[in-house]
Amino acid sequence: MSPINTALVLLVFGAFMCQPSDAQFGGGFGCECTNPWLGQTFSEHKGDPANTCHGLAESCYVDCRSDCRDIRPAKGRGRCWSKLACRTDSLESQRPVGKR
């Protein structure tokens, strides 16, 4: 095997071994609603699942690393939303939440 081929094999193997764990990107975070404005008196209602899950959109904010299959980016940096997280009958919405 040539030195270039050896280097490529080692590079591919190294990249495979250095993949992020499931706990970093979708895995172990469950699929549950969160409120990005929690504790902000005048904005908290905007992210309250009691309002968003039963409103026009029928969705709520979720951790962007959550396990929700339908996760989508929300307006504003670092926020995501899901309709599945609002479903209390969904097995996916009842998964345990991992470390945050």
C-alpha atoms as one frame of an Amber mdcrd trajectory, in Angstrom:
protein
   0.000   0.000   0.000   1.389   3.392  -0.956   1.980   6.085   1.675  -0.889
   8.138   0.227  -3.339   5.223   0.484  -2.175   4.509   4.034  -2.715   8.144
   4.976  -6.216   8.124   3.477  -7.158   4.952   5.352  -5.896   6.433   8.618
  -7.728   9.692   7.957 -11.037   7.918   7.279 -10.588   5.670  10.304  -9.754
   8.679  12.505 -12.787  10.604  11.279 -15.011   7.608  11.984 -13.657   7.218
  15.520 -14.068  10.930  16.302 -17.756  11.167  15.475 -19.800  13.049  18.106
 -21.736  10.890  20.529 -25.514  10.652  20.395 -25.690  12.668  23.600 -24.244
  15.683  21.770 -26.469  15.675  18.701 -29.938  14.183  18.985 -29.874  11.384
  21.454 -30.738  11.248  25.084 -32.416  14.647  25.066 -35.942  13.312  24.694
 -38.662  15.081  22.805 -40.223  17.563  25.152 -41.276  21.183  25.062 -39.046
  23.877  26.494 -39.504  27.603  26.935 -36.579  29.719  25.704 -38.024  32.725
  27.554 -38.507  31.003  30.916 -37.956  33.523  33.697 -38.375  36.561  31.437
 -41.533  38.125  32.837 -42.700  39.984  29.742 -41.779  37.316  27.176 -42.333
  34.025  28.990 -45.851  33.587  27.549 -44.440  33.421  23.982 -42.737  30.086
  24.626 -45.171  28.569  27.125 -46.236  25.131  25.780 -49.669  25.695  27.316
 -50.062  28.477  24.752 -48.061  27.205  21.780 -49.261  23.584  21.743 -52.894
  24.650  21.738 -52.497  27.667  19.490 -52.605  27.987  15.729 -49.231  26.317
  15.165 -49.830  23.389  17.567 -46.081  23.145  18.163 -43.590  24.139  20.819
 -39.954  25.029  21.238 -37.576  22.120  21.846 -33.867  21.721  22.496 -32.198
  21.759  19.068 -30.419  18.533  20.056 -33.677  16.784  20.933 -34.804  13.407
  19.629 -37.960  14.748  17.979 -38.244  13.349  14.443 -39.916  16.506  13.141
 -37.533  19.099  14.602 -37.270  22.329  12.587 -35.264  25.524  13.094 -37.277
  28.378  14.583 -36.837  32.076  13.972 -34.090  33.399  16.152 -30.712  31.897
  16.784 -30.474  28.562  18.587 -34.191  27.775  18.760 -36.037  24.827  17.255
 -39.643  23.652  17.255 -41.605  20.422  17.002 -45.224  19.350  16.747 -44.481
  15.891  18.133 -43.279  17.316  21.455 -46.811  18.625  22.054 -48.334  15.155
  21.730 -48.654  13.807  25.254 -49.822  10.453  23.901 -46.669  10.037  21.806
 -44.079   7.555  23.074 -41.454   9.864  21.631 -42.577  12.760  23.824 -42.289
  10.583  26.933 -38.665   9.523  26.457 -36.395  10.354  29.386 -34.402  13.541
  29.091 -30.625  13.202  29.167 -28.060  15.541  30.650 -28.174  19.077  29.356
